[in-house]
Short mmCIF file of C-alpha atoms in Angstrom, two decimals:
data_model
loop_
_atom_site.label_atom_id
_atom_site.label_comp_id
_atom_site.label_asym_id
_atom_site.label_seq_id
_atom_site.Cartn_x
_atom_site.Cartn_y
_atom_site.Cartn_z
CA UNK C 1370 -34.92 -16.95 10.62
CA UNK C 1371 -32.52 -14.10 11.48
CA UNK C 1372 -29.39 -13.16 10.04
CA UNK C 1373 -26.24 -14.23 12.29
CA UNK C 1374 -24.02 -11.86 13.65
CA UNK C 1375 -20.31 -11.31 11.71
CA UNK C 1376 -18.17 -12.65 14.60
CA UNK C 1377 -15.21 -10.74 14.97
CA UNK C 1378 -12.02 -12.64 14.32
CA UNK C 1379 -9.46 -10.03 16.24
CA UNK C 1380 -9.25 -7.11 18.22
CA UNK C 1381 -6.90 -4.35 17.72
CA UNK C 1382 -6.08 -2.23 20.69
CA UNK C 1383 -5.36 1.71 19.32
CA UNK C 1384 -3.60 2.73 22.58
CA UNK C 1385 -2.17 -0.09 23.35
CA UNK C 1386 1.63 -1.37 21.74
CA UNK C 1387 1.13 -3.20 18.71
CA UNK C 1388 4.03 -5.35 19.38
CA UNK C 1389 2.16 -6.15 22.57
CA UNK C 1390 -0.81 -7.32 21.14
CA UNK C 1391 -0.60 -10.99 20.16
CA UNK C 1392 -3.03 -11.62 17.44
CA UNK C 1393 -0.87 -9.30 15.54
CA UNK C 1394 2.67 -10.06 13.40
CA UNK C 1395 5.01 -7.71 10.93
CA UNK C 1396 7.44 -11.10 9.43
CA UNK C 1397 6.35 -14.50 7.14
CA UNK C 1398 7.16 -17.12 8.09
CA UNK C 1399 5.10 -20.57 8.76
CA UNK C 1400 6.01 -20.94 11.90
CA UNK C 1401 4.58 -18.30 13.38
CA UNK C 1402 1.28 -19.79 15.14
CA UNK C 1403 -2.35 -19.24 14.41
CA UNK C 1404 -3.91 -16.20 16.60
CA UNK C 1405 -7.62 -17.87 15.49
CA UNK C 1406 -8.69 -21.23 12.97
CA UNK C 1407 -11.93 -19.75 10.73
CA UNK C 1408 -14.33 -21.62 9.12
CA UNK C 1409 -14.61 -22.75 5.10
CA UNK C 1410 -17.48 -20.04 3.35
CA UNK C 1411 -17.00 -18.12 6.56
CA UNK C 1412 -16.89 -13.95 6.63
CA UNK C 1413 -15.72 -12.18 9.29
CA UNK C 1414 -15.27 -9.51 10.30
CA UNK C 1415 -10.71 -8.89 11.17
CA UNK C 1416 -9.99 -5.65 12.86
CA UNK C 1417 -6.28 -4.00 11.20
CA UNK C 1418 -4.03 -0.73 13.29
CA UNK C 1419 -2.75 0.82 10.40
CA UNK C 1420 0.87 -0.06 8.76
CA UNK C 1421 3.12 1.58 11.47
CA UNK C 1422 1.78 -0.04 14.10
CA UNK C 1423 0.11 3.69 15.66
CA UNK C 1424 3.55 5.44 14.92
CA UNK C 1425 1.98 9.33 12.58
CA UNK C 1426 0.06 11.34 15.01
CA UNK C 1427 -1.99 13.99 13.57
CA UNK C 1428 -0.59 17.00 13.60
CA UNK C 1429 0.95 19.58 11.76
CA UNK C 1430 4.74 18.15 11.71
CA UNK C 1431 6.54 15.48 9.99
CA UNK C 1432 8.75 14.72 12.55
CA UNK C 1433 6.86 11.03 12.94
CA UNK C 1434 7.18 10.85 9.04
CA UNK C 1435 12.16 11.41 9.55
CA UNK C 1436 11.87 9.60 13.19
CA UNK C 1437 9.35 6.01 12.16
CA UNK C 1438 10.93 3.50 12.74
CA UNK C 1439 10.92 1.35 9.60
CA UNK C 1440 12.44 -2.19 11.94
CA UNK C 1441 8.57 -2.24 13.59
CA UNK C 1442 6.04 -1.27 10.50
CA UNK C 1443 3.38 -3.94 8.78
CA UNK C 1444 1.89 -5.88 11.97
CA UNK C 1445 -0.67 -7.05 10.44
CA UNK C 1446 -4.09 -9.42 11.86
CA UNK C 1447 -3.36 -12.52 12.18
CA UNK C 1448 -3.21 -15.29 10.90
CA UNK C 1449 -4.90 -17.65 11.10
CA UNK C 1450 -6.03 -20.83 10.40
CA UNK C 1451 -8.71 -21.44 7.33
CA UNK C 1452 -10.93 -24.81 7.95
CA UNK C 1453 -9.97 -27.69 5.06
CA UNK C 1454 -6.99 -25.53 3.30
CA UNK C 1455 -3.54 -27.31 2.18
CA UNK C 1456 -1.46 -27.46 0.06
CA UNK C 1457 -1.98 -26.78 -3.37
CA UNK C 1458 -5.31 -25.54 -2.61
CA UNK C 1459 -6.53 -22.28 -3.26
CA UNK C 1460 -7.81 -19.26 -0.82
CA UNK C 1461 -10.70 -17.46 -2.39
CA UNK C 1462 -10.29 -14.27 -0.47
CA UNK C 1463 -14.01 -11.90 -1.03
CA UNK C 1464 -13.81 -8.86 0.27
CA UNK C 1465 -16.99 -8.19 1.58
CA UNK C 1466 -16.60 -3.74 2.80
CA UNK C 1467 -13.70 -2.23 4.71
CA UNK C 1468 -13.86 0.81 6.85
CA UNK C 1469 -11.90 3.17 9.43
CA UNK C 1470 -12.78 3.52 12.91
CA UNK C 1471 -15.63 5.41 14.06
CA UNK C 1472 -13.79 6.98 16.37
CA UNK C 1473 -9.88 7.41 14.43
CA UNK C 1474 -12.08 8.46 10.75
CA UNK C 1475 -9.18 10.43 9.24
CA UNK C 1476 -5.38 8.80 7.76
CA UNK C 1477 -2.06 10.49 6.41
CA UNK C 1478 -0.47 10.23 4.04
CA UNK C 1479 3.74 10.66 3.91
CA UNK C 1480 6.73 10.91 1.48
CA UNK C 1481 9.66 9.13 3.81
CA UNK C 1482 13.37 10.68 4.16
CA UNK C 1483 15.88 9.07 1.12
CA UNK C 1484 18.03 7.67 3.95
CA UNK C 1485 14.82 6.40 5.42
CA UNK C 1486 12.34 4.53 3.51
CA UNK C 1487 12.88 6.87 0.48
CA UNK C 1488 9.47 7.18 -2.04
CA UNK C 1489 10.33 6.91 -5.96
CA UNK C 1490 10.81 10.35 -6.50
CA UNK C 1491 13.82 10.67 -4.06
CA UNK C 1492 16.38 11.70 -5.45
CA UNK C 1493 14.38 14.53 -6.24
CA UNK C 1494 12.06 14.80 -3.43
CA UNK C 1495 14.14 13.35 -0.16
CA UNK C 1496 13.24 15.72 2.92
CA UNK C 1497 9.85 14.44 5.41
CA UNK C 1498 6.44 15.14 4.60
CA UNK C 1499 2.68 14.77 5.52
CA UNK C 1500 -0.26 15.36 5.21
CA UNK C 1501 -3.31 14.49 7.25
CA UNK C 1502 -6.94 13.59 5.78
CA UNK C 1503 -10.20 14.12 7.32
CA UNK C 1504 -12.94 11.46 5.86
CA UNK C 1505 -16.35 12.16 5.52
CA UNK C 1506 -18.36 9.05 4.68
CA UNK C 1507 -16.80 7.48 1.60
CA UNK C 1508 -15.37 11.15 0.69
CA UNK C 1509 -12.13 12.08 2.14
CA UNK C 1510 -10.01 16.17 2.23
CA UNK C 1511 -7.16 17.55 3.54
CA UNK C 1512 -5.91 21.01 5.08
CA UNK C 1513 -2.57 20.06 3.96
CA UNK C 1514 -3.89 19.28 0.38
CA UNK C 1515 -6.01 22.48 -0.04
CA UNK C 1516 -9.63 22.54 -2.71
CA UNK C 1517 -9.31 18.73 -3.25
CA UNK C 1518 -11.63 16.06 -2.43
CA UNK C 1519 -13.14 12.42 -4.18
CA UNK C 1520 -15.17 9.37 -3.29
CA UNK C 1521 -11.57 6.70 -1.71
CA UNK C 1522 -11.06 3.32 -2.70
CA UNK C 1523 -10.96 1.19 -0.10
CA UNK C 1524 -9.19 -1.55 0.10
CA UNK C 1525 -6.13 -3.59 2.17
CA UNK C 1526 -2.98 -2.83 0.95
CA UNK C 1527 -1.82 -6.43 2.36
CA UNK C 1528 -3.14 -9.70 1.97
CA UNK C 1529 -1.91 -13.35 1.96
CA UNK C 1530 -1.27 -16.75 3.11
CA UNK C 1531 2.02 -17.73 4.68
CA UNK C 1532 4.49 -19.15 3.23
CA UNK C 1533 6.03 -23.14 3.45
CA UNK C 1534 9.35 -23.10 4.83
CA UNK C 1535 10.92 -24.03 1.05
CA UNK C 1536 9.16 -21.10 0.30
CA UNK C 1537 10.66 -18.27 2.27
CA UNK C 1538 14.31 -19.80 1.67
CA UNK C 1539 13.59 -19.55 -1.61
CA UNK C 1540 12.59 -15.39 -1.01
CA UNK C 1541 15.97 -15.25 1.31
CA UNK C 1542 17.86 -16.57 -1.18
CA UNK C 1543 17.56 -14.20 -4.23
CA UNK C 1544 16.81 -11.73 -2.31
CA UNK C 1545 19.94 -12.36 -0.57
CA UNK C 1546 21.75 -12.74 -4.64
CA UNK C 1547 20.18 -9.29 -5.35
CA UNK C 1548 22.04 -7.67 -1.62
CA UNK C 1549 25.42 -8.54 -2.28
CA UNK C 1550 25.68 -7.83 -6.32
CA UNK C 1551 24.48 -4.04 -4.75
CA UNK C 1552 26.36 -1.51 -7.04
CA UNK C 1553 23.45 1.55 -6.37
CA UNK C 1554 24.03 3.16 -2.87
CA UNK C 1555 21.02 2.64 -1.68
CA UNK C 1556 18.62 -0.91 0.02
CA UNK C 1557 17.37 -1.83 -2.67
CA UNK C 1558 16.08 -4.96 -0.24
CA UNK C 1559 15.27 -5.85 3.09
CA UNK C 1560 17.02 -8.65 4.61
CA UNK C 1561 15.41 -11.29 7.90
CA UNK C 1562 15.96 -8.18 10.60
CA UNK C 1563 16.05 -10.14 14.34
CA UNK C 1564 15.55 -6.37 15.19
CA UNK C 1565 11.54 -5.43 16.33
CA UNK C 1566 10.48 -9.27 15.61
CA UNK C 1567 7.06 -9.19 16.64
CA UNK C 1568 6.17 -13.19 16.46
CA UNK C 1569 1.80 -13.13 17.63
CA UNK C 1570 2.56 -16.10 19.91
CA UNK C 1571 5.91 -16.82 19.18
CA UNK C 1572 8.14 -15.69 22.87
CA UNK C 1573 11.88 -17.85 23.56
CA UNK C 1574 13.34 -19.85 20.95
CA UNK C 1575 10.90 -19.91 18.05
CA UNK C 1576 10.30 -16.12 18.37
CA UNK C 1577 14.52 -15.09 18.19
CA UNK C 1578 14.48 -18.14 15.14
CA UNK C 1579 11.44 -15.90 13.33
CA UNK C 1580 14.10 -13.35 13.34
CA UNK C 1581 16.24 -15.17 12.08
CA UNK C 1582 14.99 -16.11 9.17
CA UNK C 1583 11.57 -14.20 8.56
CA UNK C 1584 10.76 -12.23 5.64
CA UNK C 1585 10.02 -8.88 5.19
CA UNK C 1586 6.56 -8.03 4.70
CA UNK C 1587 7.90 -5.04 2.88
CA UNK C 1588 7.54 -5.69 -0.60
CA UNK C 1589 4.99 -8.82 -2.32
CA UNK C 1590 6.20 -11.42 -3.76
CA UNK C 1591 4.61 -13.96 -6.62
CA UNK C 1592 4.24 -17.24 -4.26
CA UNK C 1593 1.73 -15.18 -1.63
CA UNK C 1594 0.90 -12.18 -2.45
CA UNK C 1595 1.82 -10.18 0.09
CA UNK C 1596 1.80 -5.97 -0.39
CA UNK C 1597 0.38 -5.96 -3.27
CA UNK C 1598 -1.33 -2.47 -3.42
CA UNK C 1599 -3.27 -2.84 -5.77
CA UNK C 1600 -5.58 -0.46 -5.48
CA UNK C 1601 -8.38 -2.13 -6.68
CA UNK C 1602 -8.78 -4.48 -4.56
CA UNK C 1603 -11.78 -2.90 -2.27
CA UNK C 1604 -15.13 -3.65 -1.86
CA UNK C 1605 -16.57 -6.89 -3.88
CA UNK C 1606 -13.40 -7.65 -5.03
CA UNK C 1607 -11.97 -11.53 -5.48
CA UNK C 1608 -8.89 -12.65 -4.15
CA UNK C 1609 -7.00 -15.94 -4.91
CA UNK C 1610 -4.45 -16.39 -3.46
CA UNK C 1611 -1.52 -19.74 -3.65
CA UNK C 1612 -1.68 -21.91 -0.44
CA UNK C 1613 1.61 -23.40 0.83
CA UNK C 1614 1.00 -24.88 4.79
CA UNK C 1615 -2.21 -26.40 6.13
CA UNK C 1616 -4.71 -23.98 7.22
CA UNK C 1617 -2.80 -21.02 4.99
CA UNK C 1618 -2.31 -18.81 7.18
CA UNK C 1619 -3.76 -16.19 6.72
CA UNK C 1620 -2.68 -12.01 7.14
CA UNK C 1621 -4.20 -9.04 6.41
CA UNK C 1622 -3.19 -5.59 6.89
CA UNK C 1623 -1.82 -2.28 5.49
CA UNK C 1624 -5.49 -0.18 4.49
CA UNK C 1625 -5.67 2.38 2.72
CA UNK C 1626 -8.57 4.59 2.19
CA UNK C 1627 -7.27 6.05 -0.94
CA UNK C 1628 -4.31 4.83 -2.99
CA UNK C 1629 -3.40 6.35 -6.89
CA UNK C 1630 -1.03 4.13 -9.09
CA UNK C 1631 2.07 3.33 -7.79
CA UNK C 1632 1.60 4.03 -4.56
CA UNK C 1633 5.20 6.83 -5.80
CA UNK C 1634 5.32 8.40 -2.32
CA UNK C 1635 6.18 4.90 -0.75
CA UNK C 1636 3.08 6.15 2.53
CA UNK C 1637 1.67 7.02 -0.36
CA UNK C 1638 -1.66 6.08 0.30
CA UNK C 1639 -3.77 7.46 2.16
CA UNK C 1640 -2.88 5.04 5.74
CA UNK C 1641 -5.13 3.97 8.07
CA UNK C 1642 -6.50 1.97 10.35
CA UNK C 1643 -9.94 0.09 10.90
CA UNK C 1644 -11.93 -3.07 9.78
CA UNK C 1645 -12.21 -5.83 7.15
CA UNK C 1646 -14.67 -7.83 6.31
CA UNK C 1647 -13.51 -11.21 4.55
CA UNK C 1648 -15.74 -14.45 3.46
CA UNK C 1649 -13.58 -17.19 3.40
CA UNK C 1650 -14.06 -20.06 1.00
CA UNK C 1651 -11.33 -22.84 0.12
CA UNK C 1652 -10.73 -24.32 -3.68
CA UNK C 1653 -9.08 -27.52 -3.18
CA UNK C 1654 -6.84 -28.57 -5.61
CA UNK C 1655 -6.95 -24.83 -7.24
CA UNK C 1656 -3.11 -23.83 -8.03
CA UNK C 1657 -2.78 -27.15 -10.02
CA UNK C 1658 -6.75 -26.47 -11.22
CA UNK C 1659 -5.63 -23.05 -12.18
CA UNK C 1660 -2.62 -23.68 -13.19
CA UNK C 1661 -1.71 -20.77 -10.39
CA UNK C 1662 1.98 -19.60 -9.44
CA UNK C 1663 0.88 -16.21 -8.44
CA UNK C 1664 -2.29 -14.72 -6.68
CA UNK C 1665 -5.35 -13.84 -8.56
CA UNK C 1666 -8.10 -11.57 -8.88
CA UNK C 1667 -12.04 -10.33 -9.87
CA UNK C 1668 -12.13 -6.65 -9.20
CA UNK C 1669 -14.88 -4.89 -7.37
CA UNK C 1670 -17.98 -3.09 -8.75
CA UNK C 1671 -16.67 -0.05 -6.46
CA UNK C 1672 -14.40 2.32 -7.51
CA UNK C 1673 -15.03 6.38 -8.45
CA UNK C 1674 -16.97 7.54 -10.95
CA UNK C 1675 -15.39 10.39 -13.17
CA UNK C 1676 -16.77 10.22 -16.26
CA UNK C 1677 -16.19 9.68 -20.07
CA UNK C 1678 -12.94 13.08 -21.06
CA UNK C 1679 -13.27 13.94 -17.17
CA UNK C 1680 -9.24 12.81 -17.05
CA UNK C 1681 -6.62 14.78 -18.15
CA UNK C 1682 -3.45 12.83 -18.98
CA UNK C 1683 0.24 13.38 -18.88
CA UNK C 1684 2.53 10.97 -20.69
CA UNK C 1685 6.36 10.14 -20.40
CA UNK C 1686 9.23 8.27 -21.51
CA UNK C 1687 12.24 6.75 -20.64
CA UNK C 1688 15.16 9.86 -21.12
CA UNK C 1689 15.56 11.04 -17.27
CA UNK C 1690 15.37 14.51 -15.93
CA UNK C 1691 19.72 14.95 -16.17
CA UNK C 1692 18.45 14.08 -20.44
CA UNK C 1693 20.28 9.61 -20.54
CA UNK C 1694 19.00 7.87 -22.64
CA UNK C 1695 17.47 4.55 -20.55
CA UNK C 1696 16.15 1.57 -23.03
CA UNK C 1697 12.68 0.69 -22.90
CA UNK C 1698 12.77 0.97 -19.23
CA UNK C 1699 8.95 1.60 -17.89
CA UNK C 1700 9.86 2.82 -14.27
CA UNK C 1701 12.14 6.37 -15.68
CA UNK C 1702 9.43 6.59 -17.79
CA UNK C 1703 6.95 6.47 -15.43
CA UNK C 1704 8.82 8.80 -13.16
CA UNK C 1705 9.09 11.71 -16.26
CA UNK C 1706 5.07 11.04 -16.25
CA UNK C 1707 4.97 11.88 -12.05
CA UNK C 1708 8.00 15.04 -13.05
CA UNK C 1709 5.40 16.27 -15.83
CA UNK C 1710 2.30 16.35 -13.92
CA UNK C 1711 4.04 17.61 -11.35
CA UNK C 1712 5.60 20.93 -13.64
CA UNK C 1713 1.51 21.76 -14.65
CA UNK C 1714 0.01 21.46 -11.17
CA UNK C 1715 2.11 24.25 -9.55
CA UNK C 1716 1.14 26.00 -11.59
CA UNK C 1717 -2.07 26.84 -10.01
CA UNK C 1718 0.21 27.33 -6.06
CA UNK C 1719 0.89 24.26 -4.41
CA UNK C 1720 4.09 22.80 -3.55
CA UNK C 1721 6.51 19.97 -5.01
CA UNK C 1722 5.35 18.20 -2.10
CA UNK C 1723 2.02 18.75 -2.26
CA UNK C 1724 1.70 17.13 -5.60
CA UNK C 1725 3.89 14.65 -5.12
CA UNK C 1726 2.01 13.48 -2.05
CA UNK C 1727 -1.37 13.89 -3.71
CA UNK C 1728 -0.20 12.36 -6.98
CA UNK C 1729 0.44 9.04 -4.40
CA UNK C 1730 -2.78 8.52 -3.03
CA UNK C 1731 -5.17 10.44 -4.84
CA UNK C 1732 -7.26 7.71 -7.53
CA UNK C 1733 -5.09 8.49 -10.82
CA UNK C 1734 -4.56 6.55 -12.98
CA UNK C 1735 -1.47 4.66 -14.47
CA UNK C 1736 -1.18 2.43 -16.99
CA UNK C 1737 1.85 1.34 -19.94
CA UNK C 1738 1.76 2.76 -23.34
CA UNK C 1739 4.28 0.90 -25.06
CA UNK C 1740 7.03 -1.13 -25.02
CA UNK C 1741 8.73 -1.78 -27.90
CA UNK C 1742 9.64 1.77 -29.62
CA UNK C 1743 12.83 0.33 -29.39
CA UNK C 1744 14.83 2.73 -27.10
CA UNK C 1745 11.64 4.80 -26.07
CA UNK C 1746 8.94 2.48 -22.95
CA UNK C 1747 6.20 5.39 -22.82
CA UNK C 1748 4.02 5.37 -19.33
CA UNK C 1749 0.85 7.95 -18.85
CA UNK C 1750 -0.72 9.17 -14.96
CA UNK C 1751 -4.28 10.65 -15.90
CA UNK C 1752 -5.11 12.35 -13.09
CA UNK C 1753 -9.35 13.04 -12.16
CA UNK C 1754 -10.05 16.53 -13.01
CA UNK C 1755 -12.71 16.67 -11.11
CA UNK C 1756 -11.36 16.13 -7.43
CA UNK C 1757 -10.46 20.28 -7.55
CA UNK C 1758 -12.97 22.86 -7.80
CA UNK C 1759 -11.41 24.59 -9.58
CA UNK C 1760 -10.75 24.01 -13.31
CA UNK C 1761 -6.99 22.62 -14.20
CA UNK C 1762 -7.71 21.80 -18.30
CA UNK C 1763 -4.76 23.54 -20.75
CA UNK C 1764 -7.53 25.67 -21.95
CA UNK C 1765 -8.12 27.16 -19.22
CA UNK C 1766 -6.44 30.03 -17.20
CA UNK C 1767 -4.04 28.77 -14.89
CA UNK C 1768 -4.60 30.93 -10.91
CA UNK C 1769 -2.51 30.80 -8.42
CA UNK C 1770 -4.83 29.89 -4.88
CA UNK C 1771 -3.26 30.49 -2.00
CA UNK C 1772 -2.74 25.93 -0.87
CA UNK C 1773 -1.23 26.76 1.87
CA UNK C 1774 1.59 23.84 2.49
CA UNK C 1775 2.31 20.18 3.77
CA UNK C 1776 4.21 19.82 6.87
CA UNK C 1777 7.15 19.19 7.47
CA UNK C 1778 9.75 18.25 10.02
CA UNK C 1779 11.78 19.95 12.29
CA UNK C 1780 14.78 21.31 11.38
#
């Protein structure tokens, strides 16, 4: 008896605006109509656009990064009803494969303007910049960051089930409180935004309601996962998601060819369009059985192998670049760790933006080393030395090479 062909649950059109495709949506809301039904224990293929819906082009200008419309992003494929799933269950999602489209074998990494998205180091690097990556099987390389080549740990940035009305209200309550108390002079969260809402096949008053209430898909959230950007959710991984609505209403998108820990430039992975193959299994009453309040995952067996001792690891502490001491602040420490790497790799001829982009998308290893030794948190960032075609060991002489440039926006 032959193996049954895997069906494609949704197809996307790379030449059609994302907002016109009914199998996509860009808000979380329980009333977004399901695009289709997937059987319990079924394996399906799901096609996805890149997270900007095709706004970024394969060229040598970052004008598209500068002008990206952030109200038209994070188009997710779905939502899908999973047969037998009910609130209180857990949806086990097994990631069997993720691939770019054969006729679009490239992706992009970007530094967004501070006033339009920003990034982890945007106070220091506020200008838009871009790198295009070409895929060569499991490997990638970039004309904008030369002398680097590595295997991608390919994965989805976003997967999750729809919130219930009660969970959605809680998201909007607590994020609204954060926005109201903000004194930082920058966005700290994004409230519901009716402009450019895409609610799948919903129209009229239902679409308007989803625009008024729907949560933006930008952050991950504890109740359902969402945009967690965890690089190790790759092929062979199992993800356990809480179910809050009948059918689960599962959605997926924001595919990445590769990413570092932290995705620090905001558009920091190698973003791509492609197809993901998933198996769905419903675990009845799983939330109670697992005492689950947030998703759990079991990483798969696929990961780039660099061998013992092949990471050059940098330390950072919670003392900022102005010399101000912070109390056990891992965010400040990790920012300083990234800056130490930029200072080090600058010696080989790269400009700072090239290194910033590279740390966002290469398979670097970020860790919290200490959170108890007052007043300094300590974090580390390990850079795999073998992604470079030259020697970056401290004992080797630093020879400056012609590294060209990443793409910048016109002034």
